[in-house]
Short mmCIF file of C-alpha atoms and ligand atoms in Angstrom, two decimals:
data_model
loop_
_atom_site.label_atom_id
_atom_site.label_comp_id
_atom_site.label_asym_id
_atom_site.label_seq_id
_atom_site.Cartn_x
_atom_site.Cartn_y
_atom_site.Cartn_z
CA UNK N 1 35.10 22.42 29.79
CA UNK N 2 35.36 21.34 26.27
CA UNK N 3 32.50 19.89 24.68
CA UNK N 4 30.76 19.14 21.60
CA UNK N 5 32.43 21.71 18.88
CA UNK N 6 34.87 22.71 21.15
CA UNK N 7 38.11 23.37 20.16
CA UNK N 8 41.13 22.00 22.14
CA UNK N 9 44.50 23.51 22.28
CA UNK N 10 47.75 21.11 22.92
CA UNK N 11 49.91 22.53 25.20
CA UNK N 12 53.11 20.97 26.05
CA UNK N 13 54.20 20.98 29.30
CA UNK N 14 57.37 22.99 28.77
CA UNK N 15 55.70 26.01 27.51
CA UNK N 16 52.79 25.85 29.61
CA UNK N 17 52.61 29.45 31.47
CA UNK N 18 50.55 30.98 33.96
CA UNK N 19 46.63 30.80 33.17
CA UNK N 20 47.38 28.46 30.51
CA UNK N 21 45.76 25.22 31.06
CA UNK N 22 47.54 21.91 30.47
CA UNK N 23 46.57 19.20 28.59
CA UNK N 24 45.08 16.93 31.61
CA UNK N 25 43.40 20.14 33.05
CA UNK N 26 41.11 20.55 29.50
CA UNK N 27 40.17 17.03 29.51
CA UNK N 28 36.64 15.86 30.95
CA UNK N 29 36.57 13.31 33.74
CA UNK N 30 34.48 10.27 33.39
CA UNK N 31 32.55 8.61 36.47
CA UNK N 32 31.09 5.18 35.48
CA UNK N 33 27.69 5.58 37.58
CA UNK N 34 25.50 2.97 36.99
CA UNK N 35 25.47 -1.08 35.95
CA UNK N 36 23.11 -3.67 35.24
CA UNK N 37 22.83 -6.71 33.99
CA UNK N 38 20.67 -9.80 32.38
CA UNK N 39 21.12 -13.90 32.87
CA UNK N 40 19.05 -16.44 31.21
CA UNK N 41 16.92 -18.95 33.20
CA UNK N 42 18.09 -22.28 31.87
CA UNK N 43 20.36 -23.29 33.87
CA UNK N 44 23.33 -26.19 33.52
CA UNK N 45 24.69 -27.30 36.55
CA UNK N 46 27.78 -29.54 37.03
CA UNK N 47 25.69 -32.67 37.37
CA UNK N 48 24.01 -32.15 34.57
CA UNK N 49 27.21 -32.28 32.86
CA UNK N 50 28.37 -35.30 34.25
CA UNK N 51 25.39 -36.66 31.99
CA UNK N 52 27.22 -35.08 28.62
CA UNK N 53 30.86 -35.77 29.02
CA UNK N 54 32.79 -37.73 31.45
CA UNK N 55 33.32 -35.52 34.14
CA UNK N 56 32.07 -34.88 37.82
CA UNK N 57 30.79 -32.54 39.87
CA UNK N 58 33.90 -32.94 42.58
CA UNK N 59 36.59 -32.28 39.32
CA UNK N 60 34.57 -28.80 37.93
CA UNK N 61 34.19 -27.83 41.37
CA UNK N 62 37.58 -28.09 43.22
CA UNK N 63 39.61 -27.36 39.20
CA UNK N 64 37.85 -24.10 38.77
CA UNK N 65 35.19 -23.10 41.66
CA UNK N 66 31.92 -23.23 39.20
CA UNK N 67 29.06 -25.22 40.27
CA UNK N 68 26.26 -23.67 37.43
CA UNK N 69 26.28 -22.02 34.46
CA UNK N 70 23.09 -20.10 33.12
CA UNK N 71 22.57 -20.80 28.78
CA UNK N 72 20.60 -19.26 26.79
CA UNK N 73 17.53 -21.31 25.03
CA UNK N 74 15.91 -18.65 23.14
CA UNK N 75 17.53 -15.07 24.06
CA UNK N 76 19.62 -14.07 21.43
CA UNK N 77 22.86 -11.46 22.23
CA UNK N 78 21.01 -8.74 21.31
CA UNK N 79 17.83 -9.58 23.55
CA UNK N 80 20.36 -10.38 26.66
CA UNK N 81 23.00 -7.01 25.79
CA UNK N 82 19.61 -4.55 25.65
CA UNK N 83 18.07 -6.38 28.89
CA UNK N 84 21.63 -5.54 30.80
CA UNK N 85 21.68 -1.80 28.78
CA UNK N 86 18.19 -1.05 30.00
CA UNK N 87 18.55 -1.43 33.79
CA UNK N 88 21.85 0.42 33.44
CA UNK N 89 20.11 3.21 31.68
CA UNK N 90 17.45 3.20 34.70
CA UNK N 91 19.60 2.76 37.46
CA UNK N 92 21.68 6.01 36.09
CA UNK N 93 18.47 7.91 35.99
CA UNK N 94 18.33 8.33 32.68
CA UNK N 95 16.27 7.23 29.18
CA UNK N 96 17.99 5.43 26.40
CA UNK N 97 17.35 8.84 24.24
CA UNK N 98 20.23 10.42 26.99
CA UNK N 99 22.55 8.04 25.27
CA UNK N 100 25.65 8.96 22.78
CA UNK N 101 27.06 6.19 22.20
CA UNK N 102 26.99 2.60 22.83
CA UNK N 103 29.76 0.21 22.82
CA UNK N 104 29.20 -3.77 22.79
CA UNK N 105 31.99 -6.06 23.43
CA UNK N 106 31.10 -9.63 21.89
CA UNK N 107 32.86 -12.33 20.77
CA UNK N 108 29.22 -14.08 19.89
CA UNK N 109 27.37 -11.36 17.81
CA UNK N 110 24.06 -12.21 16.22
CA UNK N 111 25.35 -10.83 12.82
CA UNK N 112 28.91 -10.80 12.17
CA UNK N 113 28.75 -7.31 10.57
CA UNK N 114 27.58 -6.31 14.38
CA UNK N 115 24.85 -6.82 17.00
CA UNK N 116 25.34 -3.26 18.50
CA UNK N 117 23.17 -0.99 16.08
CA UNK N 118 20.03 -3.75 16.37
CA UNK N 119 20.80 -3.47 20.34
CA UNK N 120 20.77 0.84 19.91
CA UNK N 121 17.11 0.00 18.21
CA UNK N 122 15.60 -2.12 20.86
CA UNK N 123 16.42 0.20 23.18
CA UNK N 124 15.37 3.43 21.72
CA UNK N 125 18.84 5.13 21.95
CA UNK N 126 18.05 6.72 18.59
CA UNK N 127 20.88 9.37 18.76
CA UNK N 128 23.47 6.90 20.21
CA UNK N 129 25.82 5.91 17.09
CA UNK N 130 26.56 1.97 17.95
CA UNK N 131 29.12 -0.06 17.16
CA UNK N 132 30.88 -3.94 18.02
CA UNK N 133 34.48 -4.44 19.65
CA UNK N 134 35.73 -7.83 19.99
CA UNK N 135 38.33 -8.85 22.50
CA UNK N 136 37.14 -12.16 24.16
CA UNK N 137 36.89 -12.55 27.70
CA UNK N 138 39.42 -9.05 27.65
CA UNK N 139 35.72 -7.38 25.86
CA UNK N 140 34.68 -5.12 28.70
CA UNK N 141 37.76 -3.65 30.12
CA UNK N 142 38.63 -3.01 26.76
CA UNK N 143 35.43 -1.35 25.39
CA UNK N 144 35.55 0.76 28.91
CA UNK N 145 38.73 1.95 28.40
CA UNK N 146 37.83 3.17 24.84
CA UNK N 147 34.34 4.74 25.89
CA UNK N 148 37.02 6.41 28.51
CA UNK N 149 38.78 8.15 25.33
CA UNK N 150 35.45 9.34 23.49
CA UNK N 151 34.10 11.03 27.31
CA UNK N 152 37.70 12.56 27.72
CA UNK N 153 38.30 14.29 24.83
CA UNK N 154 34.68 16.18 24.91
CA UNK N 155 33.02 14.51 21.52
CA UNK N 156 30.74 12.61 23.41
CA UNK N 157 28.95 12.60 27.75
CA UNK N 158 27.24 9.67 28.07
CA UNK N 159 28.22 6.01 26.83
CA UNK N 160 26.01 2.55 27.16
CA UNK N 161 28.93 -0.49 27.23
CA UNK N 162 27.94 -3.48 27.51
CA UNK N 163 29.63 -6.97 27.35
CA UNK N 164 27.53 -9.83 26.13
CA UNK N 165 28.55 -13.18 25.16
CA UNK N 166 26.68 -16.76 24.20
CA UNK N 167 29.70 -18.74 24.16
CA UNK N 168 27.24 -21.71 24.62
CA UNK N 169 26.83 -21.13 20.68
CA UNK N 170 30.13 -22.18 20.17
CA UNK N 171 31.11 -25.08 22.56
CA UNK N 172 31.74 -28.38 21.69
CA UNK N 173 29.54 -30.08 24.49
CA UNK N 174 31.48 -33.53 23.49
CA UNK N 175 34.58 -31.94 25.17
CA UNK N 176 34.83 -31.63 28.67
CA UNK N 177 38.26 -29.68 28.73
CA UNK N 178 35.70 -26.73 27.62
CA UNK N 179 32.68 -27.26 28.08
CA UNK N 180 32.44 -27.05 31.65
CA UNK N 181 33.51 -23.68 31.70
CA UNK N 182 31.48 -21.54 30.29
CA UNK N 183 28.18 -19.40 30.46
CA UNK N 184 26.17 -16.86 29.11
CA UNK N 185 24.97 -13.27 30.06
CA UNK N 186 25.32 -9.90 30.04
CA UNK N 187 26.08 -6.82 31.99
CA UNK N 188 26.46 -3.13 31.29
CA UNK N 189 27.55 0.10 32.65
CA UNK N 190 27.02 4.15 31.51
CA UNK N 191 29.69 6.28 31.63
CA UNK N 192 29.09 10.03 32.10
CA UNK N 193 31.60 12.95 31.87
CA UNK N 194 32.50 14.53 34.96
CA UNK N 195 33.27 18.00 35.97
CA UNK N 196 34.27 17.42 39.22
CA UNK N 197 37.63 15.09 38.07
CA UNK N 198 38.25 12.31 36.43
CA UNK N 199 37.37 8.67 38.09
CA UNK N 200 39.12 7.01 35.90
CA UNK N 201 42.66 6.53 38.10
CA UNK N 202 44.59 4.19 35.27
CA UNK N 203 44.25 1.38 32.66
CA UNK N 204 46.11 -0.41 30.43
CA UNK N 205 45.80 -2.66 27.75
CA UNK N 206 47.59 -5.38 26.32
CA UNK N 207 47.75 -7.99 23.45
CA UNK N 208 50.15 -11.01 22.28
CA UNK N 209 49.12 -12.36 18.96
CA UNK N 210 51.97 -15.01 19.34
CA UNK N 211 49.87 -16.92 21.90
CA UNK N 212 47.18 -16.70 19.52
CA UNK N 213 46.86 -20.61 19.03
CA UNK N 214 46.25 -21.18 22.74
CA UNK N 215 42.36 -19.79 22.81
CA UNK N 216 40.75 -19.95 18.97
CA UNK N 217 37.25 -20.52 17.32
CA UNK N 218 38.62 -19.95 14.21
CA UNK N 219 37.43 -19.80 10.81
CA UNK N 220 37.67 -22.98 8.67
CA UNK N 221 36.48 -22.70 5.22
CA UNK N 222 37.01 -24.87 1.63
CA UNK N 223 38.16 -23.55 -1.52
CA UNK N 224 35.55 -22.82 -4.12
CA UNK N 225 35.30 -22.14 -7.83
CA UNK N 226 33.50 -19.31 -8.72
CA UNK N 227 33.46 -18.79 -12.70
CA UNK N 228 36.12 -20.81 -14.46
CA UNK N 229 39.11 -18.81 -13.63
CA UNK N 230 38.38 -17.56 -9.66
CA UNK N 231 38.44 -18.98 -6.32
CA UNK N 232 37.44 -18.16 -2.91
CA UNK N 233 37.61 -19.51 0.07
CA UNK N 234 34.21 -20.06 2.09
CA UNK N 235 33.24 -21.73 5.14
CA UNK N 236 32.13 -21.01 8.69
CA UNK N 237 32.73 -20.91 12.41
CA UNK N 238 34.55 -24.14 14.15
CA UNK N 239 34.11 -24.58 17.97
CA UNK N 240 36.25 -23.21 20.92
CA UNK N 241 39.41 -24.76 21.64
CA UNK N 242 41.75 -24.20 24.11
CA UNK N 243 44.77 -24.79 25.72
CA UNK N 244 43.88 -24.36 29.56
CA UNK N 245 46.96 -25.10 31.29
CA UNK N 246 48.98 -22.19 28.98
CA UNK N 247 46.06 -19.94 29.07
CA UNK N 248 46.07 -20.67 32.83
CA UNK N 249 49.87 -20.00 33.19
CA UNK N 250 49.34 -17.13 31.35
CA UNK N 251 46.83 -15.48 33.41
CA UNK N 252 48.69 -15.57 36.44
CA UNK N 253 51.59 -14.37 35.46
CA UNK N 254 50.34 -11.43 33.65
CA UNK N 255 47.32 -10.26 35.61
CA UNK N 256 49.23 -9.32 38.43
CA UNK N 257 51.97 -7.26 35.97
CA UNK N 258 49.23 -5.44 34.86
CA UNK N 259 47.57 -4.80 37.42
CA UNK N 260 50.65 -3.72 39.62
CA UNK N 261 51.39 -1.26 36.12
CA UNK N 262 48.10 0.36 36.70
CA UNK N 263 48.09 1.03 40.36
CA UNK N 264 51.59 2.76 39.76
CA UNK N 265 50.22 4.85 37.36
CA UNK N 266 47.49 5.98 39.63
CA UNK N 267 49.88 6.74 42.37
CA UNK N 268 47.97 4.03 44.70
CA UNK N 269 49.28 0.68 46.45
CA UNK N 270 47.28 -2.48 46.49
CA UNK N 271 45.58 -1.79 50.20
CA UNK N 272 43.63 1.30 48.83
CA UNK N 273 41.73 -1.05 47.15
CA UNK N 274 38.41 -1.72 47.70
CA UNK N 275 37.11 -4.73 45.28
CA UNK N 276 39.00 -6.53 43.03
CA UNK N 277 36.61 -7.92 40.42
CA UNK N 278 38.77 -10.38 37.41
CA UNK N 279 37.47 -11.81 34.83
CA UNK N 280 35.55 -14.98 36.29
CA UNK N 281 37.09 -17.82 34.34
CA UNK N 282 38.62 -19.82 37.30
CA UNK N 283 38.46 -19.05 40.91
CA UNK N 284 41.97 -20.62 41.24
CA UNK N 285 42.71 -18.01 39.09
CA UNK N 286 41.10 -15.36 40.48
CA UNK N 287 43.35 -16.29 44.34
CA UNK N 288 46.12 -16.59 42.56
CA UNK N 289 46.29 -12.71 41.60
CA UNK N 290 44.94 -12.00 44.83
CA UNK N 291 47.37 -13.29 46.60
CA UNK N 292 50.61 -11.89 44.46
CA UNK N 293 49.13 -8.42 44.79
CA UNK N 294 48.54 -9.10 48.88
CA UNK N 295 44.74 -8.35 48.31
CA UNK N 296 42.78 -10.20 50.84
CA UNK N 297 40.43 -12.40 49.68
CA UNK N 298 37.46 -10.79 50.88
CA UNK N 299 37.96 -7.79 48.90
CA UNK N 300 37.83 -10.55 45.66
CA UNK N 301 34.32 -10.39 44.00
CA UNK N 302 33.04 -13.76 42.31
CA UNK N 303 30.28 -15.32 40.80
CA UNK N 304 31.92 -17.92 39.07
CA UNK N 305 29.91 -20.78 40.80
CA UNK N 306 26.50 -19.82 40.14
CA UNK N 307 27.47 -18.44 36.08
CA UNK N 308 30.96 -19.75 34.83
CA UNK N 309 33.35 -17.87 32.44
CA UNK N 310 30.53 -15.50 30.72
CA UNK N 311 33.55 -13.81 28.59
CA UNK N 312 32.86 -10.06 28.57
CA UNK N 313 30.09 -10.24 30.75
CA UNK N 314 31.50 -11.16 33.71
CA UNK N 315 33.12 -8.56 34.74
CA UNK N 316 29.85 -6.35 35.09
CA UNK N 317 27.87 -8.81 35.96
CA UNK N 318 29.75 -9.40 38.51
CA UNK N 319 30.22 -5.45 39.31
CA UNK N 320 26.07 -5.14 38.73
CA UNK N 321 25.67 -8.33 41.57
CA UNK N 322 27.59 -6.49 44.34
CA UNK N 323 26.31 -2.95 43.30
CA UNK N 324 23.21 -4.41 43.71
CA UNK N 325 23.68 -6.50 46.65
CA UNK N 326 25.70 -2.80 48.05
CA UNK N 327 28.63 -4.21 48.27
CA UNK N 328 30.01 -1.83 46.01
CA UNK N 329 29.55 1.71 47.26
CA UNK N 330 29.93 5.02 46.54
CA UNK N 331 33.00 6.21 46.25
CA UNK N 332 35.10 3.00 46.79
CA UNK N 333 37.91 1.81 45.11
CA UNK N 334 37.53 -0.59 42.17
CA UNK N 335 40.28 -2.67 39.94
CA UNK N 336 38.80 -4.72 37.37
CA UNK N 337 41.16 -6.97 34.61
CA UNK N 338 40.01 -9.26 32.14
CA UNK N 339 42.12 -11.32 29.98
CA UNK N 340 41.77 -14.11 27.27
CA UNK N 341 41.90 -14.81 24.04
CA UNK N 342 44.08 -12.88 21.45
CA UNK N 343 45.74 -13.53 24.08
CA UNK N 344 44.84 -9.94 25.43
CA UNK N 345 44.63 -8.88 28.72
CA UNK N 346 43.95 -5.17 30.60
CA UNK N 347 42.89 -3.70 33.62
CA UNK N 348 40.93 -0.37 34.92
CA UNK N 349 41.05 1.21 38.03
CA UNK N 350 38.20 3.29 38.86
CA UNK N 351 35.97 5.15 41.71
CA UNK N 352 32.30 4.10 41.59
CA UNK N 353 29.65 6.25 40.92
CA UNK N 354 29.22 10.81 42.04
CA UNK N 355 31.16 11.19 44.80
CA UNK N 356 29.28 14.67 45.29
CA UNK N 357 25.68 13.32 45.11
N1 ACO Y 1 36.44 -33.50 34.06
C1 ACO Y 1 37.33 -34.44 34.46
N2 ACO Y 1 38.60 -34.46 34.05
C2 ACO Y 1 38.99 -33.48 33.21
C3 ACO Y 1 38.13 -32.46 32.75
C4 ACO Y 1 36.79 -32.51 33.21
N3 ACO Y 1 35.88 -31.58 32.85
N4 ACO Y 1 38.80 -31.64 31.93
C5 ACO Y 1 40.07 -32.10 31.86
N5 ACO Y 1 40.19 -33.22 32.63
C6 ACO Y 1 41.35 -34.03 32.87
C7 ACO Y 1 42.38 -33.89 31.78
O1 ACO Y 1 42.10 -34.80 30.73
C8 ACO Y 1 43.66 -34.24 32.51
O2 ACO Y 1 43.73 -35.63 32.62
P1 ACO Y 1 45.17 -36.35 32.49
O3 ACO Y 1 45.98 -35.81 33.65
O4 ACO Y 1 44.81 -37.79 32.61
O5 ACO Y 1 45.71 -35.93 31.16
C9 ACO Y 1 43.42 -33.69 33.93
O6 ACO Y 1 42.00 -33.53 34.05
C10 ACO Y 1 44.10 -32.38 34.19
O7 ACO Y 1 43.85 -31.50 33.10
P2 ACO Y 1 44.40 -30.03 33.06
O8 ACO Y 1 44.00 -29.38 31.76
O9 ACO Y 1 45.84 -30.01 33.44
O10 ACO Y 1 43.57 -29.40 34.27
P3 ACO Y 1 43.78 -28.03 34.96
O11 ACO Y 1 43.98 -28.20 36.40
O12 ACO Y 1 44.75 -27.14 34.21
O13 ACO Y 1 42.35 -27.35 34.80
C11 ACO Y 1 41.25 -25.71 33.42
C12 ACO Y 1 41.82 -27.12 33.50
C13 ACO Y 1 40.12 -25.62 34.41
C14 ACO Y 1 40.72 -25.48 32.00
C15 ACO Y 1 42.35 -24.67 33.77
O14 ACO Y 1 43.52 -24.99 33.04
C16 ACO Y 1 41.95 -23.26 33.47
O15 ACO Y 1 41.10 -22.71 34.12
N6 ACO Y 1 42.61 -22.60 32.49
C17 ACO Y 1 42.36 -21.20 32.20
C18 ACO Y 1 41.16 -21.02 31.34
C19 ACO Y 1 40.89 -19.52 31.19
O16 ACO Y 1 41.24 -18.75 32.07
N7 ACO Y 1 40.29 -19.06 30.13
C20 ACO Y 1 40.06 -17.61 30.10
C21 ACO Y 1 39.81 -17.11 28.85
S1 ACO Y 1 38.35 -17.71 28.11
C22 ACO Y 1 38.10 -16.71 26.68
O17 ACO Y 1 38.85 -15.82 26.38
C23 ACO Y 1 36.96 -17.02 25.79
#
């Protein structure tokens, strides 16, 4: 099994002889085996929005399925990521020194040069080498899929990734095209390589920066003189704005392609599934998929209505819920997609936890 300092040989296929081991035989397997997750205690609910804007409780409800959202008054991103890392570090079994890496998918760091290393610190994970990866509401699938990559090739066993997001930061609470959507938390999960096969069954990963306009909080800055001859440009952050009806039309059409691209790579139909978790931005949304990929509804997790569209968190904090609540079992059958801005979009099919132990 090739591990740190190993060295691996590329075989192709075609002159691949007897006792020499193929390329997908040398590889680790990765088992994600643990979650957990963190929420903050102020919570928003739809009437208390129909105090900000001018909306109601009947429109947020029956448009997208969410009835609260949880914001954050005082946690920051890092405080909220290294609550969710911790209980996924415990629930695996193992201390945050166990750790090599740790991946944080934000869109709302702390620091724009990245939240993860301060996150590695409160924790402890003092050998774990941290780093940021931004892909909106896409975040977690995406950062999964990488720690995937790391496990597989040998360089590194055990992974921390979390996604975290305080998109309450960045609303603008005067409009109510947005502002009813969203929420903040965090949840997490640890990867470990595997020597009994890989439970990772497919991903994929996609991204279409000509439907970049539809989902922005861009950048907006003023020209400045610096000197007598130089100029820069400096400004900040703006709010969130979106176009919901294209980002809407977009996610159910290409959910559903991806999805149905994954479970052909992993040789499996739509029935062998067990949950189908989505990134919770709309429950409309999340039926919609459902039903193009004839997955009952029951087999759809959501916790849209108690948290909103938490961006990378919720996917595991959805996955940490139902783990929790053991819904999610050993051994079943999970598909997972997020999508968003960019636009990007992915999905990850996986098998939950040892299947030996
Ligand atoms: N309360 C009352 N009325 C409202 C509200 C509100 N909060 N928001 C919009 N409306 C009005 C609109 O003004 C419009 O009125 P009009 O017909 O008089 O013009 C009407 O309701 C319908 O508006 P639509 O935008 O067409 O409403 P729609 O049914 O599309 O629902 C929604 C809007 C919920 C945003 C939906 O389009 C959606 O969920 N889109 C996808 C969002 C998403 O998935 N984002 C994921 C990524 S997030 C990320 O990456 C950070």
């Amino acid at each position: 099994m090739p591990n740190r300092g190993s060295i691996i040989l590329f075989i192709a296929d075609g002159v691949q002889g007897k006792g020499v081991k193929s390329l997908a035989q040398l590889q680790t397997g990765v088992t994600v085996i643990s979650s957990g997750s963190a929420t903050c205690p102020q919570i928003l609910d739809n009437n208390d929005l129909s105090r900000i804007v001018d909306t109601s409780d009947e429109w947020i409800r029956t448009r997208t399925g969410i009835t609260r959202r949880h914001i954050s008054a005082s946690q920051s991103l890092c405080d909220l990521a290294t609550a969710a890392g911790e209980k996924a570090i415990a629930n695996a079994g193992l201390t945050p020194p166990d750790i090599d890496m740790i991946i944080l998918a934000t869109s709302t760091p702390d620091d724009l040069f990245g939240t993860a290393p301060k996150v590695q610190a409160s924790l402890g994970a003092e050998r774990a080498v941290a780093f940021d990866l931004t892909a909106a509401c896409s975040g977690f699938v995406f950062a999964l899929n990488t720690a995937c990559q790391y496990i597989r090739t040998g360089v590194y066993r055990r992974i921390l990734v979390i996604g975290a997001d305080c998109l309450s930061r960045w609303v603008d609470w005067s409009d109510r095209s947005t502002c009813v959507l969203f929420g903040d938390g965090a949840g997490a999960v640890v990867c470990q390589a595997s020597d009994e096969g890989d439970n990772i069954l497919g991903f994929e990963m996609c991204s279409d920066g000509r439907l970049n306009h539809c989902l922005n909080l861009p950048f907006v800055g003023q020209e400045k003189k610096i000197g007598s001859r130089h100029r820069v440009i400096q400004g900040g952050y703006t709010k969130i704005t979106m176009n919901g009806r294209e980002v809407y039309r977009f996610a159910v059409s290409k959910v559903p392609e991806v999805l149905e691209k994954v479970l052909y790579k992993a040789d499996l139909t739509p029935e062998k599934i067990d949950w189908l978790i989505l990134h919770q931005a709309n429950q409309r949304i999340l039926e919609a998929v459902a039903e193009r990929l004839n997955i009952p509804k029951w087999k759809l997790i959501a916790n849209l209505n108690e948290y909103g569209n938490t961006s990378a968190a919720s996917i595991p904090l959805a996955l940490d819920e139902a783990v929790a609540k053991g819904q999610i079992r050993q051994g079943h059958l999970i598909a997972i997609a997020g999508f968003g801005a960019g636009l990007t979009w992915g999905a990850t099919i996986f098998r939950w936890g040892h299947l030996s132990s």
